[in-house]
Amino acid sequence: MGKLGKIIDRYILREISLPFFTSLLATTSVLLLGKSLKLMDLMVNKGVSIADIIKIILFLMPYFLIFTIPISLLISILIGMGRLAGDNEITVLKGAGISLYRLAYPVAGASFAAFLITLSLSLFFVPHSNHAMKGLLFNVVRQNAGAGIKEKVFNDNFKGILLYANNITADGRFMEGIIISDNRISNEPNTIFAERAYLISDPESLRVSLRLERGSTHAVDIKRRHYRKMDFSSYDINLDMEDVLTETNRNREKDSGEMTPRELMKKIRTFGLEKALRRELAVELNKKFTFPLTCLIFGLLGMPIGINVRKSVKARGLTIGIVIVLLYYL
């Protein structure tokens, strides 16, 4: 059966491959579509370049693929094996003395290959891409934070802060004649006057700040009816961009989604670590292995179910695949 077995293996893999890549493209596109509004907002309203948008999409791909590869594998096995069963090719092969266990070899091989690819994505590519995207988003913030500031109008680009600049230099680096209404503390409104201001960024803390020079702050405590004035030569205000860019860049330290298994294990073993954080890290470590394992689980489920799908192969295979995926992930 050596040569015949190889022919059958290639034939079954060919039946599976086309539905797999079609499903992979469709499911990945659906996930990307869920991010499209945010990406369009970044490009249209935040001034993010097309090149940076493409980089963000590429950094998202590894995370998407650890979900879409197992789903596409299941759907392709259901459709491929269902078509073979529907055309009675399985019956013919069994009549020729080829067992279902032998027919399962190419399916098992495809499932194992998908498992290895998904495992490598989960363990290495996803953490590194998440960390790289965090750095990219910070650079986008740093480069575009001042792009929307206009002179001689009140700018509300920053959460809780109303900024007025009488003049902006030709190169856009410095603002002059600054008036700021700071309402981030509800019971203590603060008005700030400064001769000059410019944006600065701190790569270590991943923060963007507005540095004011030669001015004064005027704060009023409404409850205590107290007024306070402070003169300064230099004064920094941390800016909240009020969007996804800074929400993902609050601190320089890696979060659980950016850590490799080795980094997660090291962090979990840290003495005095809070129980809630240790639990979060343990769950993240578990996810890195359980998501790839779905390839093997779906491979085991797909073949026997697919063989029993005889009518409306594609529609029924797709429906059953979606039901199994929903039951598994929910």
Short mmCIF file of C-alpha atoms in Angstrom, two decimals:
data_model
loop_
_atom_site.label_atom_id
_atom_site.label_comp_id
_atom_site.label_asym_id
_atom_site.label_seq_id
_atom_site.Cartn_x
_atom_site.Cartn_y
_atom_site.Cartn_z
CA MET A 1 0.00 0.00 0.00
CA GLY A 2 3.05 2.26 0.09
CA LYS A 3 2.53 4.04 -3.23
CA LEU A 4 -1.27 3.79 -3.09
CA GLY A 5 -1.25 5.14 0.46
CA LYS A 6 0.74 8.21 -0.60
CA ILE A 7 -1.68 8.86 -3.47
CA ILE A 8 -4.66 8.63 -1.09
CA ASP A 9 -2.92 10.90 1.43
CA ARG A 10 -2.26 13.56 -1.21
CA TYR A 11 -5.83 13.26 -2.47
CA ILE A 12 -7.35 13.75 0.99
CA LEU A 13 -4.99 16.65 1.77
CA ARG A 14 -6.01 18.29 -1.51
CA GLU A 15 -9.67 17.95 -0.53
CA ILE A 16 -8.92 19.62 2.81
CA SER A 17 -6.49 22.33 1.71
CA LEU A 18 -8.80 24.48 -0.45
CA PRO A 19 -11.59 24.76 2.19
CA PHE A 20 -8.90 25.40 4.82
CA PHE A 21 -7.33 28.40 3.11
CA THR A 22 -10.72 29.74 2.06
CA SER A 23 -12.00 29.50 5.64
CA LEU A 24 -8.75 30.96 7.00
CA LEU A 25 -9.08 34.01 4.75
CA ALA A 26 -12.77 34.45 5.60
CA THR A 27 -12.48 34.07 9.39
CA THR A 28 -9.36 36.25 9.63
CA SER A 29 -11.10 38.93 7.55
CA VAL A 30 -14.10 38.83 9.91
CA LEU A 31 -11.84 39.42 12.93
CA LEU A 32 -10.00 42.20 11.12
CA LEU A 33 -13.34 43.77 10.17
CA GLY A 34 -14.09 44.08 13.88
CA LYS A 35 -11.05 46.36 14.18
CA SER A 36 -11.69 48.29 10.97
CA LEU A 37 -13.62 51.18 12.57
CA LYS A 38 -10.86 51.77 15.12
CA LEU A 39 -8.19 51.58 12.41
CA MET A 40 -10.13 54.03 10.23
CA ASP A 41 -10.47 56.39 13.19
CA LEU A 42 -6.71 56.25 13.77
CA MET A 43 -6.02 57.02 10.12
CA VAL A 44 -8.68 59.69 9.51
CA ASN A 45 -8.96 61.48 12.87
CA LYS A 46 -5.60 60.78 14.53
CA GLY A 47 -3.34 61.30 11.54
CA VAL A 48 -1.81 57.80 11.63
CA SER A 49 -0.09 56.96 8.35
CA ILE A 50 -1.11 54.07 6.10
CA ALA A 51 2.31 52.48 6.71
CA ASP A 52 1.68 52.43 10.48
CA ILE A 53 -1.84 51.05 9.94
CA ILE A 54 -0.35 48.20 7.89
CA LYS A 55 2.17 47.52 10.67
CA ILE A 56 -0.64 47.41 13.25
CA ILE A 57 -2.55 44.90 11.09
CA LEU A 58 0.57 42.74 10.75
CA PHE A 59 1.09 42.81 14.52
CA LEU A 60 -2.55 41.73 15.02
CA MET A 61 -2.25 38.76 12.65
CA PRO A 62 -0.50 36.28 15.01
CA TYR A 63 -3.20 36.77 17.65
CA PHE A 64 -5.98 36.36 15.07
CA LEU A 65 -4.39 33.22 13.61
CA ILE A 66 -4.31 31.29 16.89
CA PHE A 67 -8.13 31.40 16.69
CA THR A 68 -8.70 31.17 12.95
CA ILE A 69 -6.31 28.28 12.19
CA PRO A 70 -8.16 25.76 14.45
CA ILE A 71 -11.56 26.99 13.22
CA SER A 72 -10.50 26.74 9.57
CA LEU A 73 -9.02 23.29 10.16
CA LEU A 74 -12.30 21.99 11.58
CA ILE A 75 -14.40 23.46 8.77
CA SER A 76 -12.04 22.12 6.09
CA ILE A 77 -12.08 18.59 7.55
CA LEU A 78 -15.87 18.62 7.78
CA ILE A 79 -16.25 19.82 4.19
CA GLY A 80 -13.48 17.65 2.73
CA MET A 81 -14.41 14.39 4.45
CA GLY A 82 -18.09 15.17 3.97
CA ARG A 83 -17.61 15.44 0.22
CA LEU A 84 -15.73 12.13 0.11
CA ALA A 85 -18.51 10.47 2.10
CA GLY A 86 -21.23 12.14 0.05
CA ASP A 87 -19.74 10.83 -3.21
CA ASN A 88 -19.37 7.35 -1.66
CA GLU A 89 -15.59 7.52 -2.09
CA ILE A 90 -15.13 6.50 1.54
CA THR A 91 -17.26 3.41 0.89
CA VAL A 92 -15.18 2.51 -2.19
CA LEU A 93 -11.92 2.90 -0.28
CA LYS A 94 -13.22 0.77 2.58
CA GLY A 95 -14.28 -1.86 0.04
CA ALA A 96 -10.71 -1.84 -1.30
CA GLY A 97 -9.47 -2.82 2.15
CA ILE A 98 -8.39 0.63 3.34
CA SER A 99 -9.53 1.22 6.91
CA LEU A 100 -10.81 4.47 8.35
CA TYR A 101 -7.76 4.53 10.62
CA ARG A 102 -5.52 4.61 7.54
CA LEU A 103 -7.64 7.35 5.99
CA ALA A 104 -7.17 9.34 9.19
CA TYR A 105 -3.38 9.61 8.67
CA PRO A 106 -3.43 12.72 6.45
CA VAL A 107 -6.08 14.35 8.65
CA ALA A 108 -3.97 13.66 11.74
CA GLY A 109 -0.89 14.99 9.96
CA ALA A 110 -2.67 18.19 8.95
CA SER A 111 -3.99 18.63 12.50
CA PHE A 112 -0.52 18.14 13.99
CA ALA A 113 1.02 20.61 11.53
CA ALA A 114 -1.68 23.17 12.43
CA PHE A 115 -0.97 22.49 16.12
CA LEU A 116 2.77 23.19 15.70
CA ILE A 117 2.13 26.39 13.74
CA THR A 118 -0.44 27.65 16.25
CA LEU A 119 1.81 26.69 19.18
CA SER A 120 4.74 28.66 17.77
CA LEU A 121 2.44 31.64 17.17
CA SER A 122 1.05 31.45 20.70
CA LEU A 123 4.37 30.97 22.50
CA PHE A 124 6.59 33.38 20.60
CA PHE A 125 5.01 35.44 17.82
CA VAL A 126 1.99 36.73 19.76
CA PRO A 127 4.00 38.04 22.78
CA HIS A 128 6.61 39.70 20.55
CA SER A 129 4.01 41.22 18.21
CA ASN A 130 1.99 42.55 21.16
CA HIS A 131 5.11 44.16 22.62
CA ALA A 132 6.13 45.58 19.24
CA MET A 133 2.64 47.00 18.70
CA LYS A 134 2.77 48.66 22.11
CA GLY A 135 5.99 50.43 21.11
CA LEU A 136 4.55 51.37 17.72
CA LEU A 137 1.41 52.85 19.27
CA PHE A 138 3.51 54.92 21.65
CA ASN A 139 5.57 56.27 18.76
CA VAL A 140 2.33 57.13 16.96
CA VAL A 141 1.14 59.01 20.06
CA ARG A 142 4.44 60.84 20.34
CA GLN A 143 4.46 61.86 16.68
CA ASN A 144 0.79 62.82 16.39
CA ALA A 145 -0.07 64.22 19.84
CA GLY A 146 0.41 67.79 18.70
CA ALA A 147 -0.88 67.39 15.17
CA GLY A 148 -4.42 68.43 16.09
CA ILE A 149 -3.50 71.50 18.17
CA LYS A 150 -4.51 74.71 16.41
CA GLU A 151 -3.49 78.24 17.34
CA LYS A 152 -5.94 80.92 18.52
CA VAL A 153 -8.68 78.36 19.28
CA PHE A 154 -9.51 76.26 22.34
CA ASN A 155 -8.38 72.66 21.76
CA ASP A 156 -10.05 69.77 23.61
CA ASN A 157 -7.78 67.00 22.26
CA PHE A 158 -6.77 65.91 25.75
CA LYS A 159 -9.13 64.48 28.35
CA GLY A 160 -10.07 67.01 31.04
CA ILE A 161 -7.88 69.75 29.55
CA LEU A 162 -8.83 72.74 27.40
CA LEU A 163 -5.75 74.23 25.71
CA TYR A 164 -5.36 77.62 24.05
CA ALA A 165 -2.18 78.64 22.20
CA ASN A 166 -1.91 82.18 20.89
CA ASN A 167 0.88 81.22 18.48
CA ILE A 168 2.51 78.04 17.19
CA THR A 169 5.99 78.27 15.67
CA ALA A 170 6.45 77.44 11.98
CA ASP A 171 8.10 74.09 12.72
CA GLY A 172 5.20 73.15 15.05
CA ARG A 173 7.49 72.37 17.98
CA PHE A 174 6.68 75.26 20.32
CA MET A 175 3.48 77.00 21.42
CA GLU A 176 3.42 80.54 22.85
CA GLY A 177 0.88 82.47 24.90
CA ILE A 178 -0.60 79.44 26.64
CA ILE A 179 -3.86 79.29 28.60
CA ILE A 180 -5.00 75.94 30.02
CA SER A 181 -8.21 75.02 31.83
CA ASP A 182 -7.50 71.82 33.77
CA ASN A 183 -10.71 70.16 35.02
CA ARG A 184 -9.37 66.67 35.72
CA ILE A 185 -10.08 67.21 39.43
CA SER A 186 -13.80 68.03 39.51
CA ASN A 187 -13.84 70.00 42.78
CA GLU A 188 -10.61 71.88 42.10
CA PRO A 189 -10.54 73.57 38.68
CA ASN A 190 -7.11 74.83 37.72
CA THR A 191 -6.22 77.58 35.26
CA ILE A 192 -2.65 77.77 33.99
CA PHE A 193 -0.89 80.58 32.14
CA ALA A 194 2.51 80.09 30.49
CA GLU A 195 4.72 81.95 28.05
CA ARG A 196 5.77 78.86 26.13
CA ALA A 197 4.99 75.12 25.92
CA TYR A 198 6.06 72.04 23.99
CA LEU A 199 5.30 68.33 23.98
CA ILE A 200 7.77 65.84 25.42
CA SER A 201 7.75 62.04 25.60
CA ASP A 202 9.29 59.61 28.07
CA PRO A 203 10.18 56.27 26.43
CA GLU A 204 10.66 54.62 29.83
CA SER A 205 7.19 55.36 31.20
CA LEU A 206 5.51 55.54 27.77
CA ARG A 207 3.91 58.88 28.58
CA VAL A 208 3.42 62.09 26.63
CA SER A 209 3.54 65.35 28.61
CA LEU A 210 3.13 69.05 27.95
CA ARG A 211 6.03 71.07 29.37
CA LEU A 212 5.13 74.66 30.29
CA GLU A 213 7.72 77.39 30.83
CA ARG A 214 7.53 80.64 32.80
CA GLY A 215 3.98 80.83 34.05
CA SER A 216 1.59 80.40 36.96
CA THR A 217 -1.21 78.10 38.12
CA HIS A 218 -4.44 79.34 39.68
CA ALA A 219 -6.40 76.65 41.54
CA VAL A 220 -9.73 77.02 43.36
CA ASP A 221 -10.93 74.54 45.99
CA ILE A 222 -14.72 74.83 45.61
CA LYS A 223 -15.58 72.98 48.82
CA ARG A 224 -13.17 74.94 51.02
CA ARG A 225 -13.56 78.16 49.04
CA HIS A 226 -9.80 78.37 48.86
CA TYR A 227 -7.71 80.02 46.12
CA ARG A 228 -4.10 79.02 45.48
CA LYS A 229 -1.54 80.53 43.11
CA MET A 230 1.84 79.07 42.18
CA ASP A 231 4.49 80.59 39.92
CA PHE A 232 6.82 78.28 38.03
CA SER A 233 9.72 78.33 35.63
CA SER A 234 8.95 74.82 34.34
CA TYR A 235 5.82 72.69 34.84
CA ASP A 236 4.82 69.34 33.29
CA ILE A 237 1.28 68.09 32.64
CA ASN A 238 0.75 64.42 31.83
CA LEU A 239 -1.64 64.09 28.90
CA ASP A 240 -4.42 61.53 28.53
CA MET A 241 -5.11 60.95 24.83
CA GLU A 242 -8.50 59.32 25.64
CA ASP A 243 -8.18 56.55 23.03
CA VAL A 244 -6.74 53.12 22.43
CA LEU A 245 -3.26 54.48 21.83
CA THR A 246 -2.58 55.40 25.43
CA GLU A 247 -4.89 52.79 26.95
CA THR A 248 -2.43 50.14 25.74
CA ASN A 249 0.63 52.15 26.81
CA ARG A 250 0.15 53.06 30.45
CA ASN A 251 3.48 51.67 31.60
CA ARG A 252 6.71 50.29 30.22
CA GLU A 253 6.49 46.96 32.03
CA LYS A 254 5.22 44.09 29.92
CA ASP A 255 1.69 42.92 30.60
CA SER A 256 0.74 39.24 30.55
CA GLY A 257 -0.12 39.25 26.85
CA GLU A 258 3.40 40.41 25.97
CA MET A 259 5.23 37.74 27.96
CA THR A 260 6.70 34.50 26.68
CA PRO A 261 6.11 31.31 28.74
CA ARG A 262 9.55 31.68 30.35
CA GLU A 263 8.80 35.26 31.39
CA LEU A 264 5.38 34.23 32.73
CA MET A 265 6.90 31.39 34.79
CA LYS A 266 9.53 33.73 36.20
CA LYS A 267 6.90 36.33 37.10
CA ILE A 268 4.61 33.72 38.69
CA ARG A 269 7.47 32.57 40.95
CA THR A 270 8.11 36.14 42.15
CA PHE A 271 7.97 36.28 45.95
CA GLY A 272 5.14 38.36 47.39
CA LEU A 273 3.22 38.63 44.13
CA GLU A 274 -0.47 39.46 44.58
CA LYS A 275 -2.78 36.44 44.28
CA ALA A 276 -4.97 38.13 41.66
CA LEU A 277 -1.96 38.94 39.48
CA ARG A 278 -0.52 35.44 39.93
CA ARG A 279 -3.88 33.98 38.89
CA GLU A 280 -4.01 36.23 35.82
CA LEU A 281 -0.50 35.17 34.78
CA ALA A 282 -1.34 31.49 35.31
CA VAL A 283 -4.45 31.83 33.14
CA GLU A 284 -2.42 33.51 30.40
CA LEU A 285 0.20 30.74 30.56
CA ASN A 286 -2.56 28.14 30.30
CA LYS A 287 -4.06 29.89 27.25
CA LYS A 288 -0.76 29.72 25.40
CA PHE A 289 -1.07 25.93 25.32
CA THR A 290 -4.84 25.35 25.29
CA PHE A 291 -5.52 27.38 22.14
CA PRO A 292 -3.06 25.34 20.02
CA LEU A 293 -4.47 22.11 21.46
CA THR A 294 -7.80 22.91 19.81
CA CYS A 295 -6.20 21.91 16.49
CA LEU A 296 -5.79 18.35 17.75
CA ILE A 297 -9.24 18.31 19.35
CA PHE A 298 -10.95 19.65 16.23
CA GLY A 299 -8.98 17.19 14.10
CA LEU A 300 -10.28 14.27 16.18
CA LEU A 301 -13.85 15.57 16.03
CA GLY A 302 -13.85 16.65 12.40
CA MET A 303 -13.26 13.35 10.62
CA PRO A 304 -16.00 11.16 12.19
CA ILE A 305 -18.52 13.99 12.01
CA GLY A 306 -17.54 14.87 8.44
CA ILE A 307 -17.92 11.28 7.23
CA ASN A 308 -21.52 11.29 8.48
CA VAL A 309 -22.34 14.50 6.60
CA ARG A 310 -23.77 13.28 3.28
CA LYS A 311 -26.23 15.90 2.05
CA SER A 312 -25.52 19.56 1.36
CA VAL A 313 -21.91 18.92 2.27
CA LYS A 314 -20.60 22.48 2.29
CA ALA A 315 -23.60 24.09 3.98
CA ARG A 316 -23.98 21.40 6.61
CA GLY A 317 -20.24 21.12 7.21
CA LEU A 318 -19.98 24.87 7.70
CA THR A 319 -23.01 24.90 10.04
CA ILE A 320 -21.72 22.03 12.16
CA GLY A 321 -18.28 23.63 12.29
CA ILE A 322 -19.70 26.93 13.53
CA VAL A 323 -21.80 25.15 16.19
CA ILE A 324 -18.80 23.18 17.48
CA VAL A 325 -16.62 26.30 17.57
CA LEU A 326 -19.27 28.26 19.49
CA LEU A 327 -19.78 25.43 21.98
CA TYR A 328 -16.03 25.08 22.51
CA TYR A 329 -15.10 28.74 22.94
CA LEU A 330 -18.23 29.77 24.85
#
